[in-house]
XYZ file of N, CA and C in Angstrom:
804
model
N -144.511 10.466 -119.376
C -145.833 9.788 -119.008
C -145.589 8.818 -117.946
N -146.094 8.771 -116.797
C -145.749 7.926 -115.659
C -146.638 6.578 -115.906
N -145.718 5.562 -115.398
C -146.287 4.144 -115.598
C -147.591 3.995 -114.604
N -148.736 3.172 -114.873
C -149.810 2.940 -114.022
C -149.244 2.074 -112.917
N -149.977 2.497 -111.716
C -149.609 1.707 -110.480
C -149.973 0.210 -110.669
N -149.480 -0.601 -109.802
C -149.725 -1.824 -109.984
C -151.350 -2.199 -109.744
N -152.193 -1.420 -108.917
C -153.663 -1.559 -109.034
C -154.174 -1.027 -110.049
N -153.668 -0.153 -110.715
C -154.434 0.543 -111.945
C -154.116 -0.276 -113.252
N -152.968 -1.159 -113.430
C -152.479 -1.894 -114.494
C -153.405 -3.039 -114.700
N -153.051 -3.987 -115.659
C -153.736 -5.117 -116.091
C -153.730 -6.348 -114.961
N -154.576 -6.801 -114.830
C -154.455 -8.244 -113.765
C -153.474 -9.085 -114.419
N -153.170 -10.121 -113.553
C -152.135 -11.313 -114.204
C -152.519 -11.898 -115.362
N -153.991 -11.970 -115.584
C -154.312 -12.729 -116.841
C -154.367 -11.604 -118.007
N -154.011 -10.332 -117.792
C -153.968 -9.276 -118.949
C -155.344 -8.592 -119.040
N -156.447 -8.555 -118.276
C -157.645 -8.039 -118.355
C -157.786 -6.808 -117.641
N -157.384 -5.658 -118.139
C -157.322 -4.413 -117.300
C -158.757 -3.986 -117.024
N -159.642 -4.417 -118.101
C -161.075 -3.768 -117.745
C -161.908 -4.719 -117.114
N -161.374 -5.610 -116.247
C -162.253 -6.524 -115.436
C -163.081 -5.635 -114.448
N -162.436 -4.774 -113.905
C -162.993 -3.869 -112.978
C -164.511 -3.353 -113.356
N -164.517 -3.000 -114.731
C -165.632 -2.480 -115.050
C -166.771 -3.567 -115.738
N -166.546 -4.744 -115.684
C -167.246 -5.842 -116.127
C -168.306 -6.229 -114.876
N -169.443 -6.752 -115.457
C -170.312 -7.086 -114.397
C -169.842 -8.461 -113.871
N -170.190 -8.979 -112.601
C -169.859 -10.321 -112.426
C -170.661 -11.225 -113.178
N -170.323 -12.680 -112.848
C -170.809 -13.506 -113.558
C -172.304 -13.841 -113.334
N -172.840 -13.313 -112.414
C -174.267 -13.117 -111.990
C -175.011 -12.033 -112.513
N -174.206 -11.114 -113.529
C -174.894 -10.068 -113.927
C -174.701 -8.750 -113.263
N -174.088 -8.774 -112.144
C -174.011 -7.455 -111.193
C -172.521 -7.087 -111.042
N -172.539 -5.932 -110.804
C -171.016 -5.497 -110.704
C -170.479 -5.938 -109.393
N -169.060 -6.409 -109.444
C -168.407 -6.839 -108.275
C -168.590 -5.891 -107.314
N -168.924 -6.091 -105.882
C -169.162 -5.367 -104.968
C -167.710 -4.635 -104.627
N -166.620 -5.098 -104.802
C -165.505 -4.679 -104.414
C -165.040 -3.695 -105.637
N -165.581 -3.781 -106.767
C -165.275 -2.876 -107.802
C -164.048 -3.277 -108.484
N -163.550 -4.425 -108.089
C -162.197 -4.906 -108.571
C -162.665 -5.981 -109.548
N -161.461 -6.434 -110.272
C -161.697 -7.552 -111.032
C -161.729 -8.742 -110.348
N -162.454 -9.904 -111.018
C -162.461 -11.212 -110.280
C -161.099 -11.660 -109.921
N -160.909 -12.174 -108.760
C -159.521 -12.471 -108.293
C -159.052 -13.486 -109.204
N -159.547 -14.477 -109.768
C -158.915 -15.542 -110.456
C -158.620 -15.090 -111.916
N -159.538 -14.344 -112.506
C -159.183 -13.653 -113.836
C -159.264 -14.788 -114.910
N -159.489 -16.045 -114.688
C -159.317 -16.871 -115.435
C -160.690 -17.764 -115.649
N -161.810 -17.331 -115.092
C -163.017 -18.167 -115.238
C -163.334 -18.415 -116.820
N -163.008 -17.352 -117.643
C -163.276 -17.616 -118.921
C -162.622 -18.689 -119.691
N -161.301 -18.872 -119.104
C -160.182 -19.769 -119.743
C -160.855 -20.962 -119.290
N -161.348 -21.166 -118.142
C -161.987 -22.555 -117.592
C -163.078 -23.058 -118.100
N -163.860 -21.967 -118.957
C -165.129 -22.596 -119.505
C -166.239 -22.314 -118.663
N -166.308 -21.665 -117.562
C -167.305 -21.671 -116.612
C -167.915 -20.216 -116.400
N -167.726 -19.557 -117.469
C -168.232 -18.094 -117.491
C -169.862 -17.966 -116.979
N -170.324 -19.184 -117.622
C -171.854 -19.014 -117.567
C -172.409 -19.535 -116.226
N -171.735 -19.803 -115.358
C -172.040 -20.451 -114.134
C -172.365 -19.323 -113.058
N -173.596 -19.175 -112.515
C -173.862 -18.230 -111.532
C -172.961 -18.243 -110.278
N -172.454 -19.376 -109.945
C -171.558 -19.533 -108.589
C -170.201 -19.261 -108.885
N -169.445 -18.420 -108.165
C -168.029 -18.198 -108.475
C -167.266 -19.497 -108.147
N -166.420 -20.024 -109.009
C -165.893 -21.374 -108.979
C -164.701 -21.101 -107.821
N -164.218 -22.310 -107.380
C -163.104 -22.206 -106.647
C -161.750 -21.644 -107.442
N -160.743 -21.257 -106.883
C -159.566 -20.764 -107.420
C -158.867 -21.790 -108.128
N -158.770 -21.804 -109.555
C -158.225 -22.844 -110.271
C -156.725 -22.971 -109.830
N -155.956 -21.826 -109.567
C -154.559 -21.906 -109.271
C -154.236 -22.070 -108.011
N -155.264 -22.538 -107.024
C -154.976 -22.804 -105.570
C -155.516 -24.178 -105.285
N -154.588 -25.235 -105.086
C -155.083 -26.556 -104.875
C -155.952 -26.660 -103.764
N -156.814 -27.715 -103.702
C -157.777 -28.100 -102.599
C -157.017 -28.052 -101.395
N -157.588 -27.699 -100.248
C -156.806 -27.835 -99.034
C -156.802 -29.246 -98.648
N -157.826 -30.201 -99.089
C -157.472 -31.580 -98.673
C -156.416 -32.252 -99.407
N -156.199 -31.744 -100.765
C -155.070 -32.225 -101.589
C -153.747 -31.826 -100.898
N -153.633 -30.819 -100.159
C -152.243 -30.391 -99.574
C -151.997 -31.168 -98.331
N -152.924 -31.913 -97.728
C -152.645 -32.521 -96.591
C -152.449 -34.097 -96.821
N -151.592 -34.683 -96.108
C -151.243 -36.056 -96.280
C -152.393 -36.741 -95.642
N -152.772 -37.812 -96.319
C -153.846 -38.539 -95.593
C -153.575 -39.240 -94.354
N -154.556 -39.177 -93.393
C -154.199 -39.432 -92.238
C -154.144 -41.066 -92.058
N -153.406 -41.698 -91.212
C -153.061 -43.081 -91.229
C -154.417 -43.745 -90.073
N -154.786 -44.803 -90.596
C -155.781 -45.583 -89.704
C -155.096 -45.802 -88.363
N -155.711 -45.538 -87.344
C -155.233 -45.961 -86.125
C -155.896 -47.237 -85.617
N -155.002 -48.303 -85.158
C -155.757 -49.433 -84.736
C -156.751 -49.076 -83.533
N -157.894 -49.841 -83.544
C -158.906 -49.578 -82.471
C -158.471 -49.712 -81.060
N -157.331 -50.600 -80.974
C -156.890 -50.824 -79.599
C -156.144 -49.800 -78.996
N -155.662 -48.689 -79.934
C -154.837 -47.773 -79.720
C -155.730 -46.540 -79.525
N -156.871 -46.538 -80.164
C -157.766 -45.436 -80.164
C -158.902 -45.458 -78.898
N -159.117 -46.681 -78.533
C -160.042 -46.565 -77.457
C -159.399 -47.368 -76.226
N -159.898 -47.329 -75.177
C -159.352 -47.738 -73.894
C -160.215 -49.154 -73.852
N -159.172 -50.254 -73.887
C -159.717 -51.594 -73.777
C -160.032 -51.892 -72.555
N -160.933 -53.093 -72.310
C -161.173 -53.795 -71.025
C -159.598 -54.294 -70.558
N -159.404 -54.342 -69.284
C -158.302 -54.983 -68.843
C -157.802 -56.352 -69.263
N -158.773 -57.305 -69.379
C -158.635 -58.673 -69.959
C -157.965 -58.648 -71.357
N -158.919 -57.643 -72.192
C -158.387 -57.512 -73.701
C -156.992 -57.005 -73.740
N -156.611 -56.029 -72.911
C -155.424 -55.317 -73.063
C -154.267 -56.201 -72.655
N -154.409 -56.879 -71.511
C -153.441 -58.034 -71.329
C -153.315 -59.149 -72.401
N -154.439 -59.314 -72.859
C -154.108 -60.582 -73.984
C -153.426 -59.936 -75.076
N -153.625 -58.619 -75.595
C -152.799 -58.122 -76.724
C -151.374 -58.006 -76.188
N -150.998 -57.773 -75.191
C -149.786 -57.449 -74.739
C -148.967 -58.963 -74.782
N -149.684 -60.013 -74.155
C -149.274 -61.465 -74.093
C -149.066 -61.814 -75.633
N -150.108 -61.555 -76.625
C -149.795 -62.188 -77.838
C -148.757 -61.522 -78.560
N -148.461 -60.317 -78.282
C -147.266 -59.424 -78.836
C -145.961 -60.252 -78.513
N -146.079 -60.482 -77.249
C -144.684 -61.231 -76.692
C -144.252 -62.589 -77.322
N -145.430 -63.545 -77.821
C -145.019 -64.673 -78.344
C -143.863 -64.690 -79.245
N -144.130 -64.061 -80.447
C -142.965 -64.101 -81.343
C -141.744 -63.526 -81.093
N -141.723 -62.708 -79.880
C -140.479 -62.165 -79.309
C -139.819 -63.219 -78.503
N -140.358 -64.216 -77.911
C -139.756 -65.111 -77.228
C -139.320 -66.194 -78.247
N -140.123 -66.473 -79.376
C -139.799 -67.368 -80.333
C -138.317 -66.884 -81.134
N -138.324 -65.808 -81.175
C -137.224 -65.157 -81.944
C -135.800 -65.140 -81.106
N -136.104 -64.533 -79.988
C -134.880 -64.097 -79.224
C -134.697 -64.927 -77.685
N -135.691 -65.710 -77.191
C -135.731 -66.250 -76.097
C -136.091 -65.420 -74.784
N -136.486 -66.045 -73.742
C -137.084 -65.184 -72.837
C -135.962 -64.195 -72.005
N -134.658 -64.717 -72.072
C -133.593 -64.056 -71.274
C -133.365 -62.787 -72.055
N -133.578 -62.645 -73.427
C -133.221 -61.460 -74.218
C -134.556 -60.613 -74.290
N -135.673 -60.739 -73.744
C -136.834 -60.003 -73.835
C -137.026 -59.192 -72.600
N -137.166 -57.690 -72.787
C -137.423 -57.013 -71.697
C -138.812 -56.462 -71.767
N -139.150 -55.397 -70.858
C -140.444 -54.707 -70.762
C -140.643 -53.778 -72.141
N -139.389 -53.189 -72.318
C -139.401 -52.017 -73.591
C -139.738 -52.796 -74.647
N -139.205 -54.037 -75.023
C -139.442 -54.865 -76.325
C -140.867 -55.304 -76.328
N -141.382 -55.759 -75.195
C -142.942 -56.003 -75.216
C -143.558 -54.778 -75.455
N -143.643 -53.856 -74.748
C -144.290 -52.662 -75.046
C -144.210 -52.204 -76.383
N -143.104 -52.082 -77.035
C -142.921 -51.771 -78.507
C -143.674 -52.871 -79.282
N -143.665 -54.043 -79.076
C -144.291 -54.883 -79.817
C -145.850 -54.854 -79.803
N -146.171 -54.549 -78.801
C -147.673 -54.497 -78.426
C -148.229 -52.993 -78.797
N -147.558 -52.045 -79.064
C -147.946 -50.765 -79.366
C -148.539 -49.947 -78.112
N -147.853 -50.145 -76.996
C -148.274 -49.559 -75.890
C -147.020 -48.811 -75.034
N -147.518 -48.305 -74.212
C -146.287 -47.681 -73.226
C -145.640 -48.684 -72.347
N -144.561 -48.401 -71.785
C -144.219 -49.290 -70.601
C -144.956 -49.184 -69.489
N -145.362 -47.872 -69.376
C -146.483 -47.841 -68.093
C -147.674 -48.687 -68.204
N -148.083 -48.847 -69.335
C -149.259 -49.896 -69.640
C -149.046 -51.309 -69.290
N -147.868 -51.792 -69.734
C -147.319 -53.030 -69.457
C -147.344 -53.167 -67.974
N -146.514 -52.471 -67.108
C -146.484 -52.439 -65.915
C -147.557 -52.259 -64.989
N -148.686 -51.652 -65.651
C -150.038 -51.552 -65.093
C -150.545 -52.804 -64.875
N -150.701 -53.589 -66.054
C -151.417 -54.643 -66.185
C -150.575 -55.775 -65.614
N -149.274 -55.871 -65.623
C -148.414 -57.179 -64.906
C -147.592 -56.658 -63.923
N -147.330 -57.610 -62.847
C -146.541 -57.234 -61.973
C -145.077 -57.334 -62.321
N -144.603 -58.057 -63.430
C -143.249 -58.058 -63.794
C -143.321 -58.422 -65.295
N -142.188 -58.228 -66.072
C -142.089 -58.756 -67.437
C -141.965 -60.271 -67.297
N -141.585 -61.033 -66.309
C -141.489 -62.376 -66.144
C -142.997 -62.907 -66.267
N -143.857 -62.283 -65.687
C -145.320 -62.472 -65.773
C -145.775 -62.555 -67.177
N -145.422 -61.445 -67.936
C -145.959 -61.478 -69.268
C -145.367 -62.733 -70.079
N -144.051 -62.773 -69.967
C -143.461 -63.793 -70.621
C -143.973 -65.345 -70.428
N -144.333 -65.431 -69.201
C -144.736 -66.675 -68.691
C -146.109 -66.971 -69.321
N -147.003 -65.974 -69.279
C -148.246 -66.068 -69.898
C -148.256 -66.157 -71.388
N -147.320 -65.791 -71.858
C -147.159 -65.811 -73.436
C -146.505 -67.052 -73.799
N -145.835 -67.845 -72.973
C -145.417 -69.068 -73.154
C -146.545 -70.070 -73.014
N -147.191 -69.936 -72.035
C -148.274 -70.598 -71.880
C -149.395 -70.564 -73.059
N -149.567 -69.579 -73.357
C -150.465 -69.109 -74.848
C -150.052 -70.163 -75.714
N -148.642 -69.808 -76.131
C -148.267 -70.588 -77.069
C -148.358 -72.440 -76.976
N -148.191 -72.607 -75.846
C -148.042 -74.065 -75.441
C -149.650 -74.811 -75.510
N -150.533 -73.946 -75.057
C -151.618 -74.244 -75.011
C -152.153 -74.431 -76.381
N -151.802 -73.662 -77.092
C -152.153 -73.618 -78.694
C -151.656 -74.870 -79.225
N -150.591 -75.051 -79.047
C -149.764 -76.240 -79.465
C -150.378 -77.577 -78.993
N -150.528 -77.757 -77.807
C -151.178 -79.022 -77.337
C -152.755 -79.244 -77.585
N -153.408 -77.956 -77.639
C -154.848 -77.995 -78.137
C -154.945 -78.668 -79.477
N -154.115 -78.164 -80.237
C -154.125 -78.939 -81.846
C -153.858 -80.381 -81.377
N -152.951 -80.812 -80.790
C -152.542 -82.129 -80.747
C -153.675 -82.801 -79.990
N -154.386 -82.412 -78.899
C -155.495 -82.984 -78.296
C -156.732 -83.145 -79.377
N -156.972 -82.080 -80.083
C -157.963 -82.061 -80.907
C -157.835 -83.346 -82.092
N -156.611 -83.372 -82.447
C -156.332 -84.580 -83.493
C -156.479 -85.882 -82.798
N -156.030 -86.036 -81.477
C -156.263 -87.220 -80.783
C -157.677 -87.568 -80.416
N -158.457 -86.600 -80.104
C -159.809 -86.698 -79.744
C -160.781 -87.294 -81.047
N -160.221 -86.934 -82.283
C -160.974 -87.354 -83.402
C -160.468 -88.592 -83.897
N -159.593 -89.362 -83.200
C -159.116 -90.582 -83.493
C -160.269 -91.614 -83.289
N -160.269 -92.866 -83.972
C -161.343 -93.927 -83.788
C -161.060 -94.703 -82.593
N -159.832 -94.541 -82.206
C -159.500 -95.421 -80.882
C -158.341 -94.819 -80.128
N -158.259 -95.230 -78.890
C -157.123 -94.665 -77.981
C -155.907 -95.012 -78.632
N -155.809 -96.175 -79.176
C -154.404 -96.566 -79.745
C -154.100 -95.652 -80.981
N -155.035 -95.231 -81.753
C -154.863 -94.473 -82.887
C -154.578 -93.148 -82.486
N -155.312 -92.579 -81.396
C -155.111 -91.322 -80.883
C -153.702 -91.020 -80.320
N -153.037 -92.208 -79.673
C -151.714 -92.136 -79.285
C -150.672 -92.074 -80.431
N -151.040 -93.001 -81.261
C -150.318 -92.766 -82.513
C -149.995 -91.329 -83.272
N -151.302 -90.752 -83.213
C -151.361 -89.471 -83.925
C -150.589 -88.536 -83.107
N -150.624 -88.532 -81.780
C -150.002 -87.619 -80.867
C -148.388 -87.836 -81.229
N -148.144 -89.107 -81.263
C -146.517 -89.352 -81.472
C -146.139 -88.591 -82.658
N -147.154 -88.843 -83.869
C -146.502 -88.177 -85.193
C -146.411 -86.526 -85.123
N -147.504 -86.094 -84.486
C -147.625 -84.829 -84.259
C -146.477 -83.904 -83.250
N -145.967 -84.852 -82.439
C -145.073 -84.380 -81.432
C -143.781 -84.124 -82.197
N -143.424 -84.811 -83.310
C -142.064 -84.742 -84.009
C -142.389 -84.506 -85.651
N -142.122 -83.215 -85.926
C -142.286 -82.931 -87.363
C -141.295 -81.927 -87.748
N -141.064 -81.562 -89.096
C -140.154 -80.605 -89.167
C -140.333 -79.240 -88.993
N -141.818 -79.233 -88.276
C -142.065 -77.768 -87.942
C -142.142 -77.513 -86.349
N -141.953 -78.751 -85.840
C -142.124 -78.500 -84.170
C -140.735 -78.086 -83.446
N -139.716 -78.005 -84.152
C -138.538 -77.632 -83.647
C -138.621 -76.150 -82.768
N -139.261 -75.533 -83.614
C -139.538 -74.146 -82.994
C -140.246 -74.244 -81.591
N -141.337 -75.096 -81.408
C -142.018 -75.211 -80.240
C -141.092 -75.815 -79.200
N -140.132 -76.913 -79.571
C -139.413 -77.320 -78.490
C -138.350 -76.431 -77.991
N -138.001 -75.697 -78.750
C -136.901 -74.613 -78.362
C -137.675 -73.716 -77.414
N -138.898 -73.141 -77.740
C -139.520 -72.408 -76.644
C -139.916 -73.056 -75.314
N -140.228 -74.471 -75.609
C -140.525 -75.185 -74.355
C -139.156 -75.329 -73.395
N -138.121 -75.627 -73.905
C -136.985 -75.747 -73.262
C -136.469 -74.410 -72.727
N -136.600 -73.273 -73.350
C -136.434 -72.098 -72.740
C -137.227 -71.738 -71.624
N -138.476 -72.111 -71.872
C -139.350 -71.778 -70.633
C -139.085 -72.915 -69.549
N -138.667 -74.068 -69.756
C -138.119 -74.888 -68.813
C -137.021 -74.402 -67.979
N -136.066 -73.966 -68.653
C -134.849 -73.448 -68.064
C -135.222 -72.179 -67.070
N -136.095 -71.167 -67.786
C -136.556 -69.943 -67.006
C -137.257 -70.463 -65.604
N -137.980 -71.599 -65.583
C -138.476 -71.885 -64.428
C -137.507 -72.255 -63.080
N -136.046 -72.261 -63.538
C -135.124 -72.594 -62.404
C -134.937 -71.179 -61.824
N -135.170 -70.075 -62.626
C -134.863 -68.819 -61.852
C -136.087 -68.002 -61.377
N -137.236 -68.503 -61.950
C -138.371 -67.720 -61.691
C -139.559 -68.580 -61.419
N -140.125 -68.259 -60.187
C -141.418 -69.157 -59.629
C -142.583 -69.170 -60.653
N -142.655 -67.927 -61.385
C -143.862 -67.824 -62.099
C -143.584 -68.740 -63.190
N -142.667 -68.781 -63.857
C -142.391 -69.829 -65.009
C -142.574 -71.283 -64.416
N -142.019 -71.469 -63.307
C -141.913 -72.960 -62.759
C -143.646 -73.377 -62.551
N -144.461 -72.458 -61.958
C -145.777 -72.772 -61.703
C -146.447 -72.921 -62.942
N -146.301 -72.199 -64.096
C -146.836 -72.387 -65.459
C -146.413 -73.749 -65.874
N -145.259 -74.108 -65.825
C -144.791 -75.468 -66.504
C -145.398 -76.614 -65.682
N -145.569 -76.476 -64.379
C -146.068 -77.495 -63.518
C -147.602 -77.785 -64.137
N -148.197 -76.791 -64.284
C -149.651 -76.837 -64.680
C -149.782 -77.504 -65.980
N -148.774 -76.993 -66.868
C -148.827 -77.517 -68.277
C -148.703 -79.152 -68.159
N -147.636 -79.456 -67.339
C -147.333 -80.969 -67.192
C -148.398 -81.915 -66.710
N -149.001 -81.179 -65.826
C -150.164 -81.915 -65.164
C -151.301 -82.207 -66.255
N -151.538 -81.230 -67.062
C -152.574 -81.280 -68.236
C -152.165 -82.181 -69.143
N -150.856 -82.251 -69.549
C -150.445 -82.933 -70.539
C -150.426 -84.502 -70.094
N -149.993 -84.810 -68.913
C -149.971 -86.171 -68.302
C -151.550 -86.641 -68.401
N -152.380 -85.786 -68.136
C -153.966 -86.361 -68.240
C -154.402 -86.708 -69.361
N -154.044 -85.872 -70.532
C -154.357 -86.151 -71.733
C -153.686 -87.655 -72.269
N -152.453 -87.775 -71.999
C -151.935 -89.188 -72.276
C -152.597 -90.154 -71.508
N -152.789 -89.973 -70.300
C -153.308 -91.011 -69.479
C -154.916 -91.496 -69.950
N -155.516 -90.395 -70.563
C -156.937 -90.723 -71.016
C -156.775 -91.533 -72.336
N -156.041 -91.168 -72.999
C -155.813 -91.963 -74.413
C -155.459 -93.388 -74.075
N -154.622 -93.760 -72.854
C -154.166 -95.165 -72.511
C -155.327 -95.693 -71.990
N -156.085 -95.071 -71.221
C -157.338 -95.722 -70.531
C -158.410 -96.190 -71.642
N -158.300 -94.894 -72.636
C -159.318 -95.572 -73.530
C -158.980 -96.748 -74.314
N -157.620 -96.783 -74.674
C -157.135 -98.111 -75.301
C -157.401 -99.309 -74.606
N -157.123 -98.907 -73.355
C -157.226 -100.294 -72.567
C -158.792 -100.735 -72.484
N -159.648 -99.765 -72.265
C -161.015 -100.212 -72.208
C -161.528 -100.872 -73.593
N -160.659 -100.241 -74.802
C -161.039 -101.055 -75.989
C -160.500 -102.215 -76.229
N -159.525 -102.916 -75.236
C -158.993 -103.994 -75.400
C -157.617 -103.845 -76.300
N -157.174 -102.734 -76.621
C -155.921 -102.608 -77.332
C -154.710 -102.489 -76.584
N -154.669 -101.860 -75.213
C -153.632 -101.781 -74.329
C -153.877 -102.588 -72.992
N -152.679 -102.897 -72.606
C -152.677 -103.510 -71.292
C -151.847 -102.561 -70.234
N -152.508 -102.113 -69.367
C -151.484 -101.272 -68.382
C -152.258 -101.101 -67.077
N -151.463 -101.436 -66.143
C -151.966 -101.313 -64.707
C -152.062 -99.876 -64.160
N -151.005 -99.209 -64.521
C -151.021 -97.731 -64.078
C -150.856 -96.681 -65.177
N -151.900 -96.281 -65.861
C -151.850 -95.287 -66.822
C -151.235 -94.016 -66.502
N -151.316 -93.624 -65.215
C -150.648 -92.385 -64.962
C -149.207 -92.368 -64.933
N -148.657 -93.534 -64.321
C -147.091 -93.619 -64.508
C -146.609 -93.982 -65.804
N -147.406 -94.496 -66.664
C -147.055 -94.390 -68.167
C -147.077 -93.229 -68.765
N -147.913 -92.283 -68.415
C -147.972 -90.961 -69.043
C -146.820 -90.247 -68.481
N -146.354 -90.284 -67.240
C -145.251 -89.627 -66.691
C -143.892 -90.042 -67.629
N -143.770 -91.313 -67.808
C -142.586 -91.861 -68.491
C -142.597 -91.584 -70.046
N -143.676 -91.546 -70.559
C -144.009 -91.286 -72.001
C -143.461 -89.827 -72.234
N -143.820 -88.784 -71.344
C -143.554 -87.557 -71.391
C -142.277 -87.126 -71.361
N -141.553 -87.777 -70.411
C -140.042 -87.746 -70.157
C -139.398 -88.228 -71.384
N -139.578 -89.344 -71.883
C -139.087 -89.827 -73.095
C -139.162 -88.737 -74.410
N -140.186 -88.208 -74.413
C -140.606 -87.159 -75.572
C -139.646 -86.102 -75.296
N -139.602 -85.405 -73.945
C -138.910 -84.389 -73.751
C -137.359 -84.700 -74.201
N -136.693 -85.817 -73.755
C -135.448 -86.260 -73.822
C -135.126 -86.372 -75.512
N -135.976 -87.096 -76.117
C -135.966 -87.107 -77.631
C -136.042 -85.682 -78.161
N -136.670 -84.752 -77.752
C -136.696 -83.522 -78.477
C -135.522 -82.745 -78.218
N -135.018 -82.965 -76.892
C -133.697 -82.157 -76.627
C -132.636 -82.634 -77.375
N -132.535 -83.877 -77.592
C -131.423 -84.531 -78.542
C -131.557 -84.180 -79.779
N -132.937 -83.960 -80.323
C -132.945 -83.595 -81.715
C -132.539 -82.183 -81.797
N -132.889 -81.327 -80.922
C -132.347 -80.009 -81.079
C -130.786 -79.831 -80.989
N -130.285 -80.545 -80.183
C -128.730 -80.742 -80.104
C -128.149 -81.287 -81.318
N -128.838 -82.534 -81.902
C -128.087 -83.316 -82.861
C -126.772 -83.695 -82.531
N -126.677 -84.066 -81.309
C -125.249 -84.704 -80.902
C -125.729 -85.853 -80.002
N -125.964 -87.073 -80.556
C -125.663 -87.506 -82.066
C -127.030 -86.981 -82.837
N -126.910 -87.104 -83.984
C -127.957 -86.746 -84.965
C -129.143 -87.585 -84.810
N -130.420 -86.934 -84.716
C -131.630 -87.400 -84.421
C -132.686 -86.989 -85.430
N -133.171 -87.935 -86.294
C -134.182 -87.574 -87.295
C -135.689 -87.557 -86.716
N -136.616 -86.869 -87.430
C -137.945 -86.783 -87.033
C -138.400 -88.314 -87.121
N -137.988 -89.102 -88.087
C -138.551 -90.434 -88.047
C -137.936 -91.226 -87.114
N -136.641 -91.166 -86.706
C -136.074 -91.900 -85.519
C -136.886 -91.670 -84.322
N -137.158 -90.250 -83.994
C -137.844 -89.932 -82.788
C -139.243 -90.520 -82.807
N -139.872 -90.487 -83.775
C -141.135 -91.364 -83.714
C -140.997 -92.694 -83.589
N -139.878 -93.363 -84.155
C -139.746 -94.681 -83.909
C -139.640 -95.121 -82.483
N -138.710 -94.403 -81.907
C -138.259 -94.583 -80.548
C -139.691 -94.786 -79.491
N -140.539 -93.638 -79.894
C -141.628 -93.540 -79.051
C -142.680 -94.658 -79.197
N -142.689 -94.998 -80.590
C -143.482 -95.960 -80.913
C -143.186 -97.393 -80.261
N -142.096 -97.673 -80.184
C -141.293 -98.916 -79.638
C -141.515 -98.928 -77.995
N -141.492 -98.009 -77.482
C -141.764 -97.661 -76.041
C -143.224 -97.726 -75.725
N -144.326 -97.457 -76.673
C -145.709 -97.737 -76.607
C -145.957 -99.285 -76.682
N -145.244 -99.863 -77.712
C -145.419 -101.283 -77.969
C -144.814 -102.150 -76.774
N -143.748 -101.778 -76.271
C -143.235 -102.463 -74.995
C -143.958 -102.364 -73.898
N -144.598 -101.181 -73.637
C -145.426 -100.810 -72.317
C -146.570 -101.219 -72.517
N -147.260 -101.070 -73.395
C -148.937 -101.362 -73.480
C -149.312 -102.598 -74.403
N -148.375 -103.131 -75.082
C -148.834 -104.344 -75.846
C -147.938 -105.398 -75.423
N -146.841 -105.290 -74.633
C -146.075 -106.428 -74.435
C -146.523 -107.392 -73.606
């Protein structure tokens, strides 16, 4: 006796008579063959009029890895000023970690999540990117100082708060970036122009505090602009000495030297 062919034998679930059964809607299957799954009665859904999905086949969505959300800046084309800002923002931590000399256009592009061509489209050179990044960091740093000084009850208190904010345990990072920016100005005019503009603004803020203190009767000063120049020069020198630590200079000592200078120049 010959064995039945695979098409005539029982299906995988052992239901050889499925071809003669009516389907779940009470009609014979159009194909005349057994229900493909052969397991609907095992799943307990035999009374449903609609054919269920195959229980032995995972859903298509389950077989696909979930798509990662794409940052909006990468999905859409941003305005030029927005894209420039994103690139500059990405360059700030690179400079803080490596210094301007060790950061190139490829590193900036990778940090910003854009192509090298995008960087060179928006900026004439990597020096322009780094210069704007340094200015961004410096503006943020000094904006916080200016805000603290502006909230002072007097010009004298504002200058004291400024001294305290210039030297803290957290400002060494700023001074490293500032001197790196300073050195870069010797080899690139983009950096030099940016630093000159920052000094001009910084001197004006110090001068304004001195003039306020003088108007309030706390300071005596014939040339507030000249005092601002010398004050900033002393602050730079103390900051450089603190970074080098030769000889050792603490935060408290740096503040003390600046306060003594203020007292000698404006109260003596």
